[in-house]
């Protein structure tokens, strides 16, 4: 099958390559579609995201690539919209809704950047309880999706990245599933994100099996995302993810197109 990915980063945010380098790598791999989704501006941490004044240049760069490579690959201009951003969806072809921070009492804790920072948030703000942090995170996820209604729910359980949370805990699972149910009321597509595999943090994509089963049960869809930050990892773990999804019972993948959401059978 021909793959596509709609969660990708370039040097406009924290990726290594230019948009055109990424697109050429996708074309070389025979991709059908490619969506750019650089990080939205977050005032609490400007170290990895686009600046607001870069948005017009980013959009016009991607629009130029749409024209240049028309007929070879479908190109879309999206954005990975963080909870703490104020993004106009009209500016982009689609949005991925993600939560990367918990801002508590004026302190910004990145929750997927390093294990040290995640543990600091647990120790200082959550009474030492990883599940408490997870609950706060999932409340933000549910609120973000309800408020912004993005096309795609981004790396839903990214807080499991460092293995700090006990995913077998009933309390944890309840918080995750409640947020999944709420998100599904507004956004039908959850991404299956392989980014932590290519960066060596995880052996399987986000989200975990029990969450994917809930998405299927509730009639939701999945989309394959590499969340790639370099041209070398555009399709990491894609064939394996398709097998995994088939095993759970999914029979189609969502794909973004210029005319809205489409589907490919698996
Ligand atoms: Zn992200
Ligand atoms: Zn990303």
Short mmCIF file of C-alpha atoms and ligand atoms in Angstrom, two decimals:
data_model
loop_
_atom_site.label_atom_id
_atom_site.label_comp_id
_atom_site.label_asym_id
_atom_site.label_seq_id
_atom_site.Cartn_x
_atom_site.Cartn_y
_atom_site.Cartn_z
CA UNK A 1 0.00 0.00 0.00
CA UNK A 2 1.04 3.61 -0.50
CA UNK A 3 1.55 5.39 2.80
CA UNK A 4 0.90 8.99 3.81
CA UNK A 5 1.74 10.97 6.92
CA UNK A 6 0.16 14.19 8.10
CA UNK A 7 2.12 14.76 11.30
CA UNK A 8 5.59 16.01 10.37
CA UNK A 9 8.04 18.71 11.38
CA UNK A 10 10.53 20.84 9.48
CA UNK A 11 13.11 23.50 10.29
CA UNK A 12 10.22 25.95 10.65
CA UNK A 13 9.85 24.44 14.13
CA UNK A 14 12.05 21.75 15.66
CA UNK A 15 12.65 19.52 12.62
CA UNK A 16 16.04 19.04 10.99
CA UNK A 17 15.13 19.35 7.31
CA UNK A 18 13.51 21.91 5.04
CA UNK A 19 9.96 21.27 3.84
CA UNK A 20 11.19 20.44 0.35
CA UNK A 21 13.76 17.94 1.67
CA UNK A 22 11.01 16.21 3.65
CA UNK A 23 8.70 16.15 0.67
CA UNK A 24 11.36 14.71 -1.63
CA UNK A 25 12.00 11.95 0.89
CA UNK A 26 8.27 11.17 0.94
CA UNK A 27 8.11 11.10 -2.88
CA UNK A 28 11.17 8.82 -3.00
CA UNK A 29 9.28 6.42 -0.72
CA UNK A 30 6.22 6.48 -2.98
CA UNK A 31 3.97 8.30 -0.54
CA UNK A 32 0.48 9.26 -1.73
CA UNK A 33 0.05 12.22 0.64
CA UNK A 34 2.15 14.40 2.90
CA UNK A 35 0.98 16.93 5.45
CA UNK A 36 3.17 19.50 7.16
CA UNK A 37 2.30 20.17 10.79
CA UNK A 38 4.92 22.33 12.43
CA UNK A 39 4.43 23.36 16.05
CA UNK A 40 2.09 26.26 16.80
CA UNK A 41 3.42 29.18 18.78
CA UNK A 42 3.34 28.60 22.54
CA UNK A 43 4.19 31.66 24.64
CA UNK A 44 5.21 29.53 27.64
CA UNK A 45 8.05 27.85 25.71
CA UNK A 46 9.37 29.34 22.49
CA UNK A 47 12.32 26.98 22.17
CA UNK A 48 10.83 24.53 19.70
CA UNK A 49 7.82 26.15 18.01
CA UNK A 50 7.17 28.51 15.12
CA UNK A 51 7.09 32.21 15.84
CA UNK A 52 3.77 33.87 15.05
CA UNK A 53 5.41 36.06 12.44
CA UNK A 54 6.70 32.93 10.67
CA UNK A 55 3.20 31.59 9.93
CA UNK A 56 2.71 33.48 6.63
CA UNK A 57 6.11 32.35 5.31
CA UNK A 58 5.46 28.75 6.38
CA UNK A 59 2.06 28.74 4.68
CA UNK A 60 3.35 30.26 1.46
CA UNK A 61 6.33 27.85 1.39
CA UNK A 62 4.00 24.84 1.68
CA UNK A 63 1.59 26.30 -0.88
CA UNK A 64 4.53 26.65 -3.28
CA UNK A 65 5.36 22.97 -2.77
CA UNK A 66 1.72 22.00 -3.42
CA UNK A 67 2.01 23.58 -6.87
CA UNK A 68 5.53 22.39 -7.62
CA UNK A 69 4.78 18.74 -6.84
CA UNK A 70 1.14 18.62 -8.02
CA UNK A 71 0.44 15.28 -9.68
CA UNK A 72 3.22 13.53 -7.75
CA UNK A 73 1.96 13.75 -4.19
CA UNK A 74 -0.90 15.41 -2.36
CA UNK A 75 0.52 18.13 -0.11
CA UNK A 76 -1.37 19.74 2.75
CA UNK A 77 -0.50 22.59 5.08
CA UNK A 78 -1.48 21.74 8.63
CA UNK A 79 -0.34 22.70 12.09
CA UNK A 80 0.20 20.82 15.35
CA UNK A 81 -1.86 23.05 17.56
CA UNK A 82 -0.90 23.00 21.23
CA UNK A 83 -3.36 23.53 24.09
CA UNK A 84 -1.59 26.78 25.00
CA UNK A 85 -1.73 28.25 21.47
CA UNK A 86 -4.25 30.55 19.92
CA UNK A 87 -4.47 29.35 16.32
CA UNK A 88 -6.96 30.36 13.64
CA UNK A 89 -8.02 27.09 11.98
CA UNK A 90 -8.92 29.02 8.84
CA UNK A 91 -5.21 29.55 8.17
CA UNK A 92 -4.51 25.82 7.75
CA UNK A 93 -5.82 22.80 5.84
CA UNK A 94 -6.17 20.86 9.09
CA UNK A 95 -5.10 20.87 12.74
CA UNK A 96 -3.67 18.19 14.98
CA UNK A 97 -4.70 18.89 18.58
CA UNK A 98 -1.91 18.11 21.06
CA UNK A 99 -1.07 18.85 24.69
CA UNK A 100 2.66 19.28 25.40
CA UNK A 101 2.58 21.20 28.70
CA UNK A 102 0.91 21.57 32.00
CA UNK A 103 1.12 25.15 33.21
CA UNK A 104 0.45 25.02 36.94
CA UNK A 105 0.66 28.06 39.20
CA UNK A 106 2.52 29.99 36.52
CA UNK A 107 5.17 27.30 36.00
CA UNK A 108 5.32 25.60 32.62
CA UNK A 109 6.07 21.87 32.78
CA UNK A 110 6.80 20.21 29.43
CA UNK A 111 5.34 16.71 29.82
CA UNK A 112 6.89 14.99 26.80
CA UNK A 113 10.29 16.62 26.59
CA UNK A 114 12.31 14.82 29.25
CA UNK A 115 11.73 12.33 32.02
CA UNK A 116 13.37 14.74 34.46
CA UNK A 117 10.84 17.49 33.71
CA UNK A 118 7.93 15.07 33.88
CA UNK A 119 9.10 13.78 37.27
CA UNK A 120 9.55 17.34 38.48
CA UNK A 121 5.91 18.09 37.65
CA UNK A 122 4.81 14.94 39.51
CA UNK A 123 6.92 15.77 42.57
CA UNK A 124 6.18 19.49 42.81
CA UNK A 125 2.56 19.73 41.67
CA UNK A 126 0.96 16.31 41.87
CA UNK A 127 1.88 15.12 45.37
CA UNK A 128 4.28 12.58 43.92
CA UNK A 129 1.47 10.79 42.07
CA UNK A 130 2.03 9.99 38.41
CA UNK A 131 -1.66 9.14 38.03
CA UNK A 132 -2.60 12.59 39.35
CA UNK A 133 -0.43 14.15 36.65
CA UNK A 134 -2.05 11.89 34.07
CA UNK A 135 -5.51 12.99 35.22
CA UNK A 136 -4.57 16.65 34.84
CA UNK A 137 -3.12 15.93 31.42
CA UNK A 138 -6.23 14.09 30.20
CA UNK A 139 -8.49 16.88 31.46
CA UNK A 140 -6.49 19.25 29.27
CA UNK A 141 -6.69 16.90 26.29
CA UNK A 142 -10.47 16.60 26.58
CA UNK A 143 -10.86 20.36 26.97
CA UNK A 144 -8.51 21.08 24.05
CA UNK A 145 -10.36 18.81 21.65
CA UNK A 146 -13.78 20.10 22.80
CA UNK A 147 -12.69 23.73 22.40
CA UNK A 148 -10.72 23.57 19.14
CA UNK A 149 -12.27 20.56 17.35
CA UNK A 150 -9.14 19.66 15.38
CA UNK A 151 -9.32 17.15 12.53
CA UNK A 152 -6.88 14.83 14.35
CA UNK A 153 -6.24 14.01 18.03
CA UNK A 154 -2.44 14.14 18.45
CA UNK A 155 -0.36 11.52 20.36
CA UNK A 156 -3.23 10.94 22.77
CA UNK A 157 -1.25 9.25 25.58
CA UNK A 158 2.11 10.96 25.07
CA UNK A 159 2.59 11.13 28.86
CA UNK A 160 3.45 7.40 28.75
CA UNK A 161 6.58 8.27 26.78
CA UNK A 162 9.09 7.73 29.60
CA UNK A 163 7.44 4.72 31.24
CA UNK A 164 6.83 6.70 34.45
CA UNK A 165 3.09 5.92 34.53
CA UNK A 166 1.67 2.50 35.42
CA UNK A 167 -0.66 1.94 32.46
CA UNK A 168 -2.26 -1.09 34.12
CA UNK A 169 -3.67 1.09 36.92
CA UNK A 170 -7.49 1.20 36.85
CA UNK A 171 -7.45 4.85 37.88
CA UNK A 172 -5.12 5.71 35.01
CA UNK A 173 -7.19 3.79 32.48
CA UNK A 174 -10.41 5.42 33.63
CA UNK A 175 -8.93 8.91 33.15
CA UNK A 176 -7.60 8.01 29.70
CA UNK A 177 -10.85 6.44 28.51
CA UNK A 178 -13.00 9.28 29.84
CA UNK A 179 -10.87 11.73 27.86
CA UNK A 180 -10.99 9.48 24.78
CA UNK A 181 -14.79 9.34 24.97
CA UNK A 182 -15.03 13.10 25.31
CA UNK A 183 -12.57 13.70 22.45
CA UNK A 184 -14.54 11.34 20.21
CA UNK A 185 -17.60 13.54 20.65
CA UNK A 186 -15.80 16.25 18.66
CA UNK A 187 -13.02 14.61 16.61
CA UNK A 188 -13.40 11.20 14.99
CA UNK A 189 -9.75 10.62 14.08
CA UNK A 190 -7.03 9.57 16.51
CA UNK A 191 -3.51 9.38 15.18
CA UNK A 192 -1.38 6.28 15.57
CA UNK A 193 1.90 8.03 16.18
CA UNK A 194 5.26 6.27 15.73
CA UNK A 195 7.44 9.25 16.68
CA UNK A 196 8.60 7.84 20.03
CA UNK A 197 9.69 4.62 18.30
CA UNK A 198 12.01 6.42 15.90
CA UNK A 199 13.44 8.39 18.82
CA UNK A 200 14.03 5.23 20.86
CA UNK A 201 11.55 5.86 23.69
CA UNK A 202 8.92 3.25 22.92
CA UNK A 203 8.48 -0.09 21.20
CA UNK A 204 4.89 0.54 20.12
CA UNK A 205 3.05 3.60 18.79
CA UNK A 206 0.72 5.91 20.71
CA UNK A 207 -1.95 5.33 21.79
CA UNK A 208 -1.90 2.08 23.73
CA UNK A 209 -3.97 -0.93 22.74
CA UNK A 210 -6.80 -0.36 25.25
CA UNK A 211 -7.34 3.17 23.95
CA UNK A 212 -7.31 2.07 20.31
CA UNK A 213 -9.92 -0.57 21.14
CA UNK A 214 -12.14 2.12 22.65
CA UNK A 215 -11.73 4.29 19.53
CA UNK A 216 -12.81 1.36 17.36
CA UNK A 217 -15.69 0.47 19.65
CA UNK A 218 -16.97 4.04 19.49
CA UNK A 219 -16.79 4.12 15.68
CA UNK A 220 -13.72 6.37 15.53
CA UNK A 221 -10.98 6.20 12.92
CA UNK A 222 -7.21 6.14 12.96
CA UNK A 223 -4.60 7.86 10.82
CA UNK A 224 -0.94 6.85 10.55
CA UNK A 225 1.53 9.51 11.73
CA UNK A 226 5.29 9.36 11.94
CA UNK A 227 5.58 12.71 13.76
CA UNK A 228 8.89 12.80 11.96
CA UNK A 229 11.53 15.44 12.67
CA UNK A 230 13.93 14.29 9.92
CA UNK A 231 13.80 12.90 6.39
CA UNK A 232 15.14 9.55 7.60
CA UNK A 233 12.13 8.67 9.78
CA UNK A 234 9.17 9.48 7.58
CA UNK A 235 7.64 5.99 7.69
CA UNK A 236 9.14 4.37 10.81
CA UNK A 237 7.06 1.36 11.97
CA UNK A 238 4.29 1.98 9.40
CA UNK A 239 3.88 -1.59 8.06
CA UNK A 240 4.01 -2.95 11.63
CA UNK A 241 1.40 -0.40 12.76
CA UNK A 242 -0.96 -1.48 9.99
CA UNK A 243 -0.62 -5.09 11.17
CA UNK A 244 -1.24 -4.01 14.75
CA UNK A 245 -4.36 -2.08 13.73
CA UNK A 246 -5.67 -4.99 11.67
CA UNK A 247 -5.17 -7.23 14.69
CA UNK A 248 -7.34 -4.91 16.78
CA UNK A 249 -10.03 -4.92 14.11
CA UNK A 250 -9.54 -1.70 12.15
CA UNK A 251 -10.18 -2.15 8.44
CA UNK A 252 -9.40 1.34 7.17
CA UNK A 253 -7.03 4.24 7.70
CA UNK A 254 -8.11 7.84 7.45
CA UNK A 255 -6.15 10.10 5.09
CA UNK A 256 -6.34 13.85 4.78
CA UNK A 257 -7.01 15.22 1.30
CA UNK A 258 -7.62 18.65 -0.17
CA UNK A 259 -11.31 17.71 -0.20
CA UNK A 260 -11.50 16.56 3.40
CA UNK A 261 -11.04 13.16 5.00
CA UNK A 262 -10.67 10.05 2.83
CA UNK A 263 -10.07 6.39 3.69
CA UNK A 264 -7.74 3.59 2.58
CA UNK A 265 -8.63 -0.03 3.25
CA UNK A 266 -6.19 -2.13 5.29
ZN1 LIG B 1 3.54 16.82 19.63
ZN1 LIG B 2 4.76 16.59 16.50
#
